[in-house]
Amino acid sequence: MTTVASPRPVTPTGVAPRRRTTLDWRIRFGVLSLIWGFSFLLIKVGTEGYAPFQVTFGRLLFGTAVLAAAMAVKRERLPRGARTWGHLAVAALLLNALPFSLFAYSELTIPSTLAGICNATSPLWGMALSLVALSEDRPTRLRVAGLGLGFLGVLTVLGVWQGFHGLDATGTAMALLASLSYPVGWIYVRRTLAGTGHSHLSMTGAQLLLATAQLALVTPLFTTFPSHVAWVPLLAIAALGALGTGLAMLVQYGIVAEVGPTTAQMVTYFIPVIATAAGVAILGESLAWSTPVGAVIVLAGAALTQAKPRR
């Protein structure tokens, strides 16, 4: 999950100063890629025992617990101000509660490999939206070409020449909407929460807390309490939350602080590769030739949309 979109932390106060850590950032980058790449497999396993809203609620609950522990260790406080909390509630919906739920529902009917590739379209959506919503992002020929190439890759993944034969339209649409929700959330954050003066950890902890509260209200309305405990799906949900949401955010912040956001967002291009490999090797999901070919085209297009214009 990417810094442009994903499952991704809010950075309303800008990039923290560079700092040295004991573990090389390249190792942490690889760990982050693996964690987020395997997240789609964990979602699929979680939905085999629990309803999608329950998977999302558990994911947020365990993720919030990790960030709460980190805040306690660093003696961070939650942000103050009703206006800040109101904006964070919207960010929690757009960046966590909504996309996490949509991905969980989508994987009821589509393979985790396809969900992971759909997630890679977030930079494409972000580029398209930023050209309209953010005046500082100017279109260039390279970026427009990347946008077109990326969506051509999406059509390749979906097998448009076959009339989308064998493809669950609803599940795929949910995964694409989840990927769209991320850049919408990031644009909202940039417009409303930039320069608040609060730390990344404090803001993200509050955001996940609000997303957990949102799912705590919604989940009982649409699901029933499980009649028995499905341990393997429960462990998958715990790993998804503690590692894929909580720990991953902390790792990403460390990488951004050390090498900057441009390098950190390169994790986007490894996630679908790992998600596809995990889905095929572990879950035994089928893989048509158009899926990896289309994924490569999507990633190439996404890379072009992130290219900085030469001065």
PDB file of C-alpha atoms in Angstrom:
ATOM      1  CA  MET A   1       0.000   0.000   0.000  1.00  0.00           C
ATOM      2  CA  THR A   2       1.484   3.255  -1.110  1.00  0.00           C
ATOM      3  CA  THR A   3       2.332   6.594   0.334  1.00  0.00           C
ATOM      4  CA  VAL A   4       0.257   8.188  -2.374  1.00  0.00           C
ATOM      5  CA  ALA A   5      -2.709   6.134  -1.487  1.00  0.00           C
ATOM      6  CA  SER A   6      -2.758   2.960   0.929  1.00  0.00           C
ATOM      7  CA  PRO A   7      -3.142   1.117   3.625  1.00  0.00           C
ATOM      8  CA  ARG A   8      -1.584   4.494   4.501  1.00  0.00           C
ATOM      9  CA  PRO A   9      -0.634   6.803   7.332  1.00  0.00           C
ATOM     10  CA  VAL A  10      -1.521  10.475   7.442  1.00  0.00           C
ATOM     11  CA  THR A  11       1.475  12.836   7.258  1.00  0.00           C
ATOM     12  CA  PRO A  12      -0.173  16.220   7.768  1.00  0.00           C
ATOM     13  CA  THR A  13       2.846  17.857   9.411  1.00  0.00           C
ATOM     14  CA  GLY A  14       5.352  17.178   6.648  1.00  0.00           C
ATOM     15  CA  VAL A  15       8.406  14.943   6.573  1.00  0.00           C
ATOM     16  CA  ALA A  16      10.303  14.498   9.798  1.00  0.00           C
ATOM     17  CA  PRO A  17      14.033  15.262   9.919  1.00  0.00           C
ATOM     18  CA  ARG A  18      16.349  12.515   8.774  1.00  0.00           C
ATOM     19  CA  ARG A  19      17.537  10.235  11.556  1.00  0.00           C
ATOM     20  CA  ARG A  20      19.827   7.261  11.903  1.00  0.00           C
ATOM     21  CA  THR A  21      18.559   3.844  12.967  1.00  0.00           C
ATOM     22  CA  THR A  22      20.306   0.618  13.813  1.00  0.00           C
ATOM     23  CA  LEU A  23      18.580  -1.358  11.029  1.00  0.00           C
ATOM     24  CA  ASP A  24      19.411  -0.356   7.455  1.00  0.00           C
ATOM     25  CA  TRP A  25      16.496   1.299   5.694  1.00  0.00           C
ATOM     26  CA  ARG A  26      16.760  -1.127   2.762  1.00  0.00           C
ATOM     27  CA  ILE A  27      16.006  -4.036   5.077  1.00  0.00           C
ATOM     28  CA  ARG A  28      13.046  -2.186   6.550  1.00  0.00           C
ATOM     29  CA  PHE A  29      11.888  -1.322   3.018  1.00  0.00           C
ATOM     30  CA  GLY A  30      11.918  -5.019   2.136  1.00  0.00           C
ATOM     31  CA  VAL A  31      10.031  -5.898   5.322  1.00  0.00           C
ATOM     32  CA  LEU A  32       7.415  -3.234   4.558  1.00  0.00           C
ATOM     33  CA  SER A  33       6.979  -4.575   1.021  1.00  0.00           C
ATOM     34  CA  LEU A  34       6.447  -8.096   2.349  1.00  0.00           C
ATOM     35  CA  ILE A  35       4.001  -6.988   5.039  1.00  0.00           C
ATOM     36  CA  TRP A  36       1.818  -4.988   2.677  1.00  0.00           C
ATOM     37  CA  GLY A  37       2.155  -7.555  -0.103  1.00  0.00           C
ATOM     38  CA  PHE A  38       0.890 -10.332   2.171  1.00  0.00           C
ATOM     39  CA  SER A  39      -1.969  -8.174   3.481  1.00  0.00           C
ATOM     40  CA  PHE A  40      -4.247  -9.232   0.630  1.00  0.00           C
ATOM     41  CA  LEU A  41      -3.639 -12.896   1.391  1.00  0.00           C
ATOM     42  CA  LEU A  42      -4.452 -12.234   5.062  1.00  0.00           C
ATOM     43  CA  ILE A  43      -7.678 -10.484   4.088  1.00  0.00           C
ATOM     44  CA  LYS A  44      -8.700 -13.496   2.007  1.00  0.00           C
ATOM     45  CA  VAL A  45      -7.979 -15.899   4.879  1.00  0.00           C
ATOM     46  CA  GLY A  46      -9.798 -13.647   7.351  1.00  0.00           C
ATOM     47  CA  THR A  47     -12.969 -13.560   5.246  1.00  0.00           C
ATOM     48  CA  GLU A  48     -13.063 -17.367   5.242  1.00  0.00           C
ATOM     49  CA  GLY A  49     -14.125 -17.283   8.892  1.00  0.00           C
ATOM     50  CA  TYR A  50     -15.575 -13.831   9.496  1.00  0.00           C
ATOM     51  CA  ALA A  51     -17.716 -11.233   7.747  1.00  0.00           C
ATOM     52  CA  PRO A  52     -15.864  -8.455   5.888  1.00  0.00           C
ATOM     53  CA  PHE A  53     -16.862  -5.781   8.390  1.00  0.00           C
ATOM     54  CA  GLN A  54     -15.606  -8.017  11.203  1.00  0.00           C
ATOM     55  CA  VAL A  55     -12.298  -8.474   9.389  1.00  0.00           C
ATOM     56  CA  THR A  56     -11.946  -4.717   9.011  1.00  0.00           C
ATOM     57  CA  PHE A  57     -12.922  -4.016  12.613  1.00  0.00           C
ATOM     58  CA  GLY A  58     -10.390  -6.561  13.890  1.00  0.00           C
ATOM     59  CA  ARG A  59      -7.717  -5.148  11.593  1.00  0.00           C
ATOM     60  CA  LEU A  60      -8.276  -1.624  12.892  1.00  0.00           C
ATOM     61  CA  LEU A  61      -8.503  -2.754  16.505  1.00  0.00           C
ATOM     62  CA  PHE A  62      -5.158  -4.571  16.424  1.00  0.00           C
ATOM     63  CA  GLY A  63      -3.548  -1.774  14.413  1.00  0.00           C
ATOM     64  CA  THR A  64      -4.735   0.853  16.884  1.00  0.00           C
ATOM     65  CA  ALA A  65      -3.360  -1.222  19.771  1.00  0.00           C
ATOM     66  CA  VAL A  66       0.112  -1.206  18.185  1.00  0.00           C
ATOM     67  CA  LEU A  67       0.088   2.550  17.651  1.00  0.00           C
ATOM     68  CA  ALA A  68      -1.278   3.133  21.155  1.00  0.00           C
ATOM     69  CA  ALA A  69       1.640   1.136  22.562  1.00  0.00           C
ATOM     70  CA  ALA A  70       4.087   3.159  20.451  1.00  0.00           C
ATOM     71  CA  MET A  71       2.522   6.400  21.658  1.00  0.00           C
ATOM     72  CA  ALA A  72       2.798   5.256  25.270  1.00  0.00           C
ATOM     73  CA  VAL A  73       6.482   4.393  24.840  1.00  0.00           C
ATOM     74  CA  LYS A  74       7.236   7.760  23.221  1.00  0.00           C
ATOM     75  CA  ARG A  75       4.875   9.606  25.595  1.00  0.00           C
ATOM     76  CA  GLU A  76       2.882  11.069  22.739  1.00  0.00           C
ATOM     77  CA  ARG A  77      -0.510  12.667  23.339  1.00  0.00           C
ATOM     78  CA  LEU A  78      -3.557  12.634  21.113  1.00  0.00           C
ATOM     79  CA  PRO A  79      -4.185  15.876  19.201  1.00  0.00           C
ATOM     80  CA  ARG A  80      -6.542  18.480  20.583  1.00  0.00           C
ATOM     81  CA  GLY A  81      -9.232  20.596  19.012  1.00  0.00           C
ATOM     82  CA  ALA A  82     -12.703  19.705  17.744  1.00  0.00           C
ATOM     83  CA  ARG A  83     -11.861  20.936  14.233  1.00  0.00           C
ATOM     84  CA  THR A  84      -8.803  18.670  14.029  1.00  0.00           C
ATOM     85  CA  TRP A  85     -10.778  15.664  15.263  1.00  0.00           C
ATOM     86  CA  GLY A  86     -13.546  16.404  12.764  1.00  0.00           C
ATOM     87  CA  HIS A  87     -11.093  16.387   9.850  1.00  0.00           C
ATOM     88  CA  LEU A  88      -9.429  13.259  11.233  1.00  0.00           C
ATOM     89  CA  ALA A  89     -12.812  11.513  11.297  1.00  0.00           C
ATOM     90  CA  VAL A  90     -13.207  12.139   7.562  1.00  0.00           C
ATOM     91  CA  ALA A  91      -9.612  11.017   6.950  1.00  0.00           C
ATOM     92  CA  ALA A  92     -10.268   7.854   8.979  1.00  0.00           C
ATOM     93  CA  LEU A  93     -13.251   7.055   6.779  1.00  0.00           C
ATOM     94  CA  LEU A  94     -11.500   7.700   3.462  1.00  0.00           C
ATOM     95  CA  LEU A  95      -8.089   6.214   4.300  1.00  0.00           C
ATOM     96  CA  ASN A  96      -9.019   3.335   6.589  1.00  0.00           C
ATOM     97  CA  ALA A  97     -12.623   2.360   7.300  1.00  0.00           C
ATOM     98  CA  LEU A  98     -13.946   2.597   3.734  1.00  0.00           C
ATOM     99  CA  PRO A  99     -11.059   1.133   1.665  1.00  0.00           C
ATOM    100  CA  PHE A 100     -10.309  -1.621   4.197  1.00  0.00           C
ATOM    101  CA  SER A 101     -13.977  -2.665   4.142  1.00  0.00           C
ATOM    102  CA  LEU A 102     -14.205  -2.508   0.352  1.00  0.00           C
ATOM    103  CA  PHE A 103     -11.122  -4.696  -0.064  1.00  0.00           C
ATOM    104  CA  ALA A 104     -12.524  -7.204   2.437  1.00  0.00           C
ATOM    105  CA  TYR A 105     -15.842  -7.376   0.593  1.00  0.00           C
ATOM    106  CA  SER A 106     -14.140  -7.564  -2.807  1.00  0.00           C
ATOM    107  CA  GLU A 107     -12.109 -10.610  -1.800  1.00  0.00           C
ATOM    108  CA  LEU A 108     -15.280 -12.570  -1.185  1.00  0.00           C
ATOM    109  CA  THR A 109     -15.583 -12.883  -4.964  1.00  0.00           C
ATOM    110  CA  ILE A 110     -12.200 -12.018  -6.503  1.00  0.00           C
ATOM    111  CA  PRO A 111      -8.747 -13.529  -5.860  1.00  0.00           C
ATOM    112  CA  SER A 112      -6.278 -11.758  -3.608  1.00  0.00           C
ATOM    113  CA  THR A 113      -3.937 -11.398  -6.601  1.00  0.00           C
ATOM    114  CA  LEU A 114      -6.457  -9.203  -8.433  1.00  0.00           C
ATOM    115  CA  ALA A 115      -7.126  -7.148  -5.290  1.00  0.00           C
ATOM    116  CA  GLY A 116      -3.406  -6.502  -4.902  1.00  0.00           C
ATOM    117  CA  ILE A 117      -3.105  -5.356  -8.500  1.00  0.00           C
ATOM    118  CA  CYS A 118      -6.150  -3.098  -8.150  1.00  0.00           C
ATOM    119  CA  ASN A 119      -4.418  -1.493  -5.172  1.00  0.00           C
ATOM    120  CA  ALA A 120      -1.546  -0.534  -7.496  1.00  0.00           C
ATOM    121  CA  THR A 121      -3.911   1.768  -9.402  1.00  0.00           C
ATOM    122  CA  SER A 122      -3.980   4.232  -6.490  1.00  0.00           C
ATOM    123  CA  PRO A 123      -1.161   6.401  -7.916  1.00  0.00           C
ATOM    124  CA  LEU A 124      -3.080   6.579 -11.188  1.00  0.00           C
ATOM    125  CA  TRP A 125      -6.256   7.754  -9.461  1.00  0.00           C
ATOM    126  CA  GLY A 126      -4.163  10.135  -7.379  1.00  0.00           C
ATOM    127  CA  MET A 127      -2.532  11.659 -10.441  1.00  0.00           C
ATOM    128  CA  ALA A 128      -5.880  12.129 -12.185  1.00  0.00           C
ATOM    129  CA  LEU A 129      -7.469  13.710  -9.121  1.00  0.00           C
ATOM    130  CA  SER A 130      -4.518  15.944  -8.234  1.00  0.00           C
ATOM    131  CA  LEU A 131      -4.552  17.502 -11.694  1.00  0.00           C
ATOM    132  CA  VAL A 132      -8.054  18.716 -10.887  1.00  0.00           C
ATOM    133  CA  ALA A 133      -7.947  19.305  -7.135  1.00  0.00           C
ATOM    134  CA  LEU A 134      -4.369  20.470  -6.471  1.00  0.00           C
ATOM    135  CA  SER A 135      -3.200  23.561  -8.297  1.00  0.00           C
ATOM    136  CA  GLU A 136       0.473  22.823  -7.591  1.00  0.00           C
ATOM    137  CA  ASP A 137       0.369  19.572  -9.593  1.00  0.00           C
ATOM    138  CA  ARG A 138       0.733  20.560 -13.227  1.00  0.00           C
ATOM    139  CA  PRO A 139       0.102  18.062 -16.025  1.00  0.00           C
ATOM    140  CA  THR A 140       3.079  17.110 -18.170  1.00  0.00           C
ATOM    141  CA  ARG A 141       3.188  14.987 -21.285  1.00  0.00           C
ATOM    142  CA  LEU A 142       5.037  12.278 -19.361  1.00  0.00           C
ATOM    143  CA  ARG A 143       2.462  12.169 -16.578  1.00  0.00           C
ATOM    144  CA  VAL A 144      -0.496  12.163 -18.961  1.00  0.00           C
ATOM    145  CA  ALA A 145       1.169   9.359 -20.922  1.00  0.00           C
ATOM    146  CA  GLY A 146       1.686   7.436 -17.686  1.00  0.00           C
ATOM    147  CA  LEU A 147      -1.958   7.900 -16.795  1.00  0.00           C
ATOM    148  CA  GLY A 148      -3.092   6.514 -20.130  1.00  0.00           C
ATOM    149  CA  LEU A 149      -0.601   3.657 -19.985  1.00  0.00           C
ATOM    150  CA  GLY A 150      -1.653   2.748 -16.472  1.00  0.00           C
ATOM    151  CA  PHE A 151      -5.326   2.486 -17.284  1.00  0.00           C
ATOM    152  CA  LEU A 152      -4.455   0.495 -20.396  1.00  0.00           C
ATOM    153  CA  GLY A 153      -2.768  -1.910 -17.999  1.00  0.00           C
ATOM    154  CA  VAL A 154      -5.955  -2.081 -15.919  1.00  0.00           C
ATOM    155  CA  LEU A 155      -7.939  -3.057 -19.011  1.00  0.00           C
ATOM    156  CA  THR A 156      -5.313  -5.712 -19.765  1.00  0.00           C
ATOM    157  CA  VAL A 157      -5.595  -7.182 -16.267  1.00  0.00           C
ATOM    158  CA  LEU A 158      -9.390  -7.263 -16.596  1.00  0.00           C
ATOM    159  CA  GLY A 159      -9.228  -8.907 -20.037  1.00  0.00           C
ATOM    160  CA  VAL A 160     -11.336  -6.320 -21.832  1.00  0.00           C
ATOM    161  CA  TRP A 161     -10.945  -8.078 -25.224  1.00  0.00           C
ATOM    162  CA  GLN A 162     -12.740 -11.090 -23.708  1.00  0.00           C
ATOM    163  CA  GLY A 163     -15.662  -8.992 -22.543  1.00  0.00           C
ATOM    164  CA  PHE A 164     -14.485  -9.383 -18.904  1.00  0.00           C
ATOM    165  CA  HIS A 165     -15.373 -13.080 -19.153  1.00  0.00           C
ATOM    166  CA  GLY A 166     -15.167 -14.893 -15.813  1.00  0.00           C
ATOM    167  CA  LEU A 167     -14.606 -11.648 -13.913  1.00  0.00           C
ATOM    168  CA  ASP A 168     -16.770 -10.682 -10.973  1.00  0.00           C
ATOM    169  CA  ALA A 169     -17.681  -7.102 -11.803  1.00  0.00           C
ATOM    170  CA  THR A 170     -18.935  -6.175  -8.338  1.00  0.00           C
ATOM    171  CA  GLY A 171     -15.863  -7.432  -6.501  1.00  0.00           C
ATOM    172  CA  THR A 172     -13.492  -5.807  -8.980  1.00  0.00           C
ATOM    173  CA  ALA A 173     -15.377  -2.509  -8.797  1.00  0.00           C
ATOM    174  CA  MET A 174     -15.120  -2.579  -4.990  1.00  0.00           C
ATOM    175  CA  ALA A 175     -11.358  -3.114  -5.148  1.00  0.00           C
ATOM    176  CA  LEU A 176     -10.946  -0.255  -7.622  1.00  0.00           C
ATOM    177  CA  LEU A 177     -13.147   2.012  -5.483  1.00  0.00           C
ATOM    178  CA  ALA A 178     -11.001   1.147  -2.469  1.00  0.00           C
ATOM    179  CA  SER A 179      -7.927   2.191  -4.436  1.00  0.00           C
ATOM    180  CA  LEU A 180      -9.664   5.425  -5.438  1.00  0.00           C
ATOM    181  CA  SER A 181     -10.577   6.191  -1.819  1.00  0.00           C
ATOM    182  CA  TYR A 182      -6.919   6.487  -0.812  1.00  0.00           C
ATOM    183  CA  PRO A 183      -5.950   9.458  -3.030  1.00  0.00           C
ATOM    184  CA  VAL A 184      -9.260  11.170  -2.255  1.00  0.00           C
ATOM    185  CA  GLY A 185      -8.348  10.879   1.427  1.00  0.00           C
ATOM    186  CA  TRP A 186      -4.813  12.151   0.865  1.00  0.00           C
ATOM    187  CA  ILE A 187      -6.025  15.200  -1.034  1.00  0.00           C
ATOM    188  CA  TYR A 188      -8.474  15.911   1.789  1.00  0.00           C
ATOM    189  CA  VAL A 189      -5.664  15.614   4.332  1.00  0.00           C
ATOM    190  CA  ARG A 190      -3.412  17.958   2.375  1.00  0.00           C
ATOM    191  CA  ARG A 191      -6.173  20.548   2.218  1.00  0.00           C
ATOM    192  CA  THR A 192      -7.341  20.338   5.844  1.00  0.00           C
ATOM    193  CA  LEU A 193      -4.653  18.924   8.149  1.00  0.00           C
ATOM    194  CA  ALA A 194      -1.378  20.299   6.790  1.00  0.00           C
ATOM    195  CA  GLY A 195       0.640  22.218   9.363  1.00  0.00           C
ATOM    196  CA  THR A 196      -1.367  21.302  12.445  1.00  0.00           C
ATOM    197  CA  GLY A 197       1.774  21.041  14.563  1.00  0.00           C
ATOM    198  CA  HIS A 198       0.994  17.532  15.811  1.00  0.00           C
ATOM    199  CA  SER A 199       3.345  14.603  15.298  1.00  0.00           C
ATOM    200  CA  HIS A 200       2.764  11.917  12.665  1.00  0.00           C
ATOM    201  CA  LEU A 201       2.335   9.271  15.371  1.00  0.00           C
ATOM    202  CA  SER A 202      -0.216  11.317  17.281  1.00  0.00           C
ATOM    203  CA  MET A 203      -2.293  12.094  14.198  1.00  0.00           C
ATOM    204  CA  THR A 204      -2.208   8.541  12.886  1.00  0.00           C
ATOM    205  CA  GLY A 205      -3.063   7.080  16.277  1.00  0.00           C
ATOM    206  CA  ALA A 206      -6.097   9.353  16.482  1.00  0.00           C
ATOM    207  CA  GLN A 207      -7.071   8.515  12.909  1.00  0.00           C
ATOM    208  CA  LEU A 208      -6.997   4.754  13.522  1.00  0.00           C
ATOM    209  CA  LEU A 209      -8.862   5.208  16.802  1.00  0.00           C
ATOM    210  CA  LEU A 210     -11.645   7.038  14.966  1.00  0.00           C
ATOM    211  CA  ALA A 211     -11.736   4.436  12.178  1.00  0.00           C
ATOM    212  CA  THR A 212     -12.038   1.692  14.799  1.00  0.00           C
ATOM    213  CA  ALA A 213     -14.930   3.569  16.420  1.00  0.00           C
ATOM    214  CA  GLN A 214     -16.638   3.921  13.033  1.00  0.00           C
ATOM    215  CA  LEU A 215     -16.426   0.172  12.412  1.00  0.00           C
ATOM    216  CA  ALA A 216     -17.537  -0.552  15.978  1.00  0.00           C
ATOM    217  CA  LEU A 217     -20.779   1.288  15.163  1.00  0.00           C
ATOM    218  CA  VAL A 218     -21.298  -0.198  11.690  1.00  0.00           C
ATOM    219  CA  THR A 219     -20.296  -3.836  12.236  1.00  0.00           C
ATOM    220  CA  PRO A 220     -23.144  -4.853  14.621  1.00  0.00           C
ATOM    221  CA  LEU A 221     -25.703  -3.390  12.207  1.00  0.00           C
ATOM    222  CA  PHE A 222     -24.672  -5.619   9.299  1.00  0.00           C
ATOM    223  CA  THR A 223     -23.234  -8.744  10.938  1.00  0.00           C
ATOM    224  CA  THR A 224     -24.101 -11.219  13.656  1.00  0.00           C
ATOM    225  CA  PHE A 225     -21.774 -12.370  16.397  1.00  0.00           C
ATOM    226  CA  PRO A 226     -19.816 -15.478  15.271  1.00  0.00           C
ATOM    227  CA  SER A 227     -21.199 -18.748  16.628  1.00  0.00           C
ATOM    228  CA  HIS A 228     -17.687 -20.135  17.053  1.00  0.00           C
ATOM    229  CA  VAL A 229     -14.089 -18.948  16.936  1.00  0.00           C
ATOM    230  CA  ALA A 230     -12.293 -19.652  13.650  1.00  0.00           C
ATOM    231  CA  TRP A 231      -8.713 -19.568  14.861  1.00  0.00           C
ATOM    232  CA  VAL A 232      -6.779 -19.440  11.591  1.00  0.00           C
ATOM    233  CA  PRO A 233      -8.848 -16.540  10.175  1.00  0.00           C
ATOM    234  CA  LEU A 234      -8.621 -14.811  13.571  1.00  0.00           C
ATOM    235  CA  LEU A 235      -4.832 -15.107  13.572  1.00  0.00           C
ATOM    236  CA  ALA A 236      -4.807 -13.756  10.009  1.00  0.00           C
ATOM    237  CA  ILE A 237      -6.853 -10.734  11.122  1.00  0.00           C
ATOM    238  CA  ALA A 238      -4.549 -10.159  14.097  1.00  0.00           C
ATOM    239  CA  ALA A 239      -1.500 -10.250  11.823  1.00  0.00           C
ATOM    240  CA  LEU A 240      -3.242  -8.017   9.301  1.00  0.00           C
ATOM    241  CA  GLY A 241      -3.907  -5.392  11.974  1.00  0.00           C
ATOM    242  CA  ALA A 242      -0.789  -5.614  14.125  1.00  0.00           C
ATOM    243  CA  LEU A 243       1.655  -5.992  11.227  1.00  0.00           C
ATOM    244  CA  GLY A 244      -0.084  -4.768   8.078  1.00  0.00           C
ATOM    245  CA  THR A 245      -1.607  -1.680   9.702  1.00  0.00           C
ATOM    246  CA  GLY A 246       0.114  -0.822  12.983  1.00  0.00           C
ATOM    247  CA  LEU A 247       3.736  -1.904  12.515  1.00  0.00           C
ATOM    248  CA  ALA A 248       3.750  -1.067   8.800  1.00  0.00           C
ATOM    249  CA  MET A 249       2.841   2.545   9.537  1.00  0.00           C
ATOM    250  CA  LEU A 250       5.655   2.856  12.055  1.00  0.00           C
ATOM    251  CA  VAL A 251       8.146   1.301   9.639  1.00  0.00           C
ATOM    252  CA  GLN A 252       7.025   3.553   6.811  1.00  0.00           C
ATOM    253  CA  TYR A 253       7.442   6.676   8.911  1.00  0.00           C
ATOM    254  CA  GLY A 254      10.987   5.639   9.767  1.00  0.00           C
ATOM    255  CA  ILE A 255      11.823   5.162   6.086  1.00  0.00           C
ATOM    256  CA  VAL A 256      10.263   8.493   5.099  1.00  0.00           C
ATOM    257  CA  ALA A 257      12.187  10.258   7.867  1.00  0.00           C
ATOM    258  CA  GLU A 258      15.482   8.710   6.743  1.00  0.00           C
ATOM    259  CA  VAL A 259      15.387   8.690   2.939  1.00  0.00           C
ATOM    260  CA  GLY A 260      12.380  10.851   2.076  1.00  0.00           C
ATOM    261  CA  PRO A 261       8.884  10.182   0.677  1.00  0.00           C
ATOM    262  CA  THR A 262       9.957   9.724  -2.955  1.00  0.00           C
ATOM    263  CA  THR A 263      12.072   6.675  -2.163  1.00  0.00           C
ATOM    264  CA  ALA A 264       9.589   5.385   0.398  1.00  0.00           C
ATOM    265  CA  GLN A 265       6.699   5.402  -2.080  1.00  0.00           C
ATOM    266  CA  MET A 266       8.612   2.986  -4.329  1.00  0.00           C
ATOM    267  CA  VAL A 267       7.146   0.262  -2.108  1.00  0.00           C
ATOM    268  CA  THR A 268       4.039   0.665  -4.276  1.00  0.00           C
ATOM    269  CA  TYR A 269       5.697  -1.223  -7.112  1.00  0.00           C
ATOM    270  CA  PHE A 270       6.603  -4.271  -5.017  1.00  0.00           C
ATOM    271  CA  ILE A 271       3.212  -4.821  -3.347  1.00  0.00           C
ATOM    272  CA  PRO A 272       1.330  -6.321  -6.353  1.00  0.00           C
ATOM    273  CA  VAL A 273       4.289  -8.561  -7.173  1.00  0.00           C
ATOM    274  CA  ILE A 274       4.351  -9.987  -3.650  1.00  0.00           C
ATOM    275  CA  ALA A 275       0.551 -10.168  -3.442  1.00  0.00           C
ATOM    276  CA  THR A 276       0.424 -12.111  -6.707  1.00  0.00           C
ATOM    277  CA  ALA A 277       3.206 -14.499  -5.703  1.00  0.00           C
ATOM    278  CA  ALA A 278       1.594 -15.137  -2.304  1.00  0.00           C
ATOM    279  CA  GLY A 279      -1.848 -15.727  -3.776  1.00  0.00           C
ATOM    280  CA  VAL A 280      -0.589 -18.195  -6.362  1.00  0.00           C
ATOM    281  CA  ALA A 281       1.951 -20.045  -4.195  1.00  0.00           C
ATOM    282  CA  ILE A 282       0.031 -20.222  -0.905  1.00  0.00           C
ATOM    283  CA  LEU A 283      -3.653 -19.957  -1.815  1.00  0.00           C
ATOM    284  CA  GLY A 284      -3.351 -21.740  -5.166  1.00  0.00           C
ATOM    285  CA  GLU A 285      -5.094 -18.964  -7.072  1.00  0.00           C
ATOM    286  CA  SER A 286      -5.040 -19.230 -10.858  1.00  0.00           C
ATOM    287  CA  LEU A 287      -3.105 -16.732 -12.913  1.00  0.00           C
ATOM    288  CA  ALA A 288      -3.838 -15.904 -16.564  1.00  0.00           C
ATOM    289  CA  TRP A 289      -1.086 -14.383 -18.701  1.00  0.00           C
ATOM    290  CA  SER A 290      -2.940 -11.074 -18.869  1.00  0.00           C
ATOM    291  CA  THR A 291      -2.705 -10.565 -15.103  1.00  0.00           C
ATOM    292  CA  PRO A 292       1.095 -10.219 -14.727  1.00  0.00           C
ATOM    293  CA  VAL A 293       1.433  -8.476 -18.108  1.00  0.00           C
ATOM    294  CA  GLY A 294      -1.259  -5.980 -17.204  1.00  0.00           C
ATOM    295  CA  ALA A 295       0.263  -5.484 -13.748  1.00  0.00           C
ATOM    296  CA  VAL A 296       3.619  -4.562 -15.306  1.00  0.00           C
ATOM    297  CA  ILE A 297       1.872  -2.024 -17.555  1.00  0.00           C
ATOM    298  CA  VAL A 298      -0.003  -0.580 -14.558  1.00  0.00           C
ATOM    299  CA  LEU A 299       3.211  -0.189 -12.568  1.00  0.00           C
ATOM    300  CA  ALA A 300       5.021   1.388 -15.511  1.00  0.00           C
ATOM    301  CA  GLY A 301       2.209   3.892 -15.911  1.00  0.00           C
ATOM    302  CA  ALA A 302       2.171   4.621 -12.179  1.00  0.00           C
ATOM    303  CA  ALA A 303       5.924   5.218 -12.239  1.00  0.00           C
ATOM    304  CA  LEU A 304       5.554   7.734 -15.086  1.00  0.00           C
ATOM    305  CA  THR A 305       2.815   9.627 -13.225  1.00  0.00           C
ATOM    306  CA  GLN A 306       5.202  10.097 -10.306  1.00  0.00           C
ATOM    307  CA  ALA A 307       8.030  11.419 -12.484  1.00  0.00           C
ATOM    308  CA  LYS A 308       9.136  14.920 -11.545  1.00  0.00           C
ATOM    309  CA  PRO A 309       9.357  17.474 -14.351  1.00  0.00           C
ATOM    310  CA  ARG A 310      12.872  18.615 -15.224  1.00  0.00           C
ATOM    311  CA  ARG A 311      13.696  22.206 -14.392  1.00  0.00           C
TER     312      ARG A 311
END
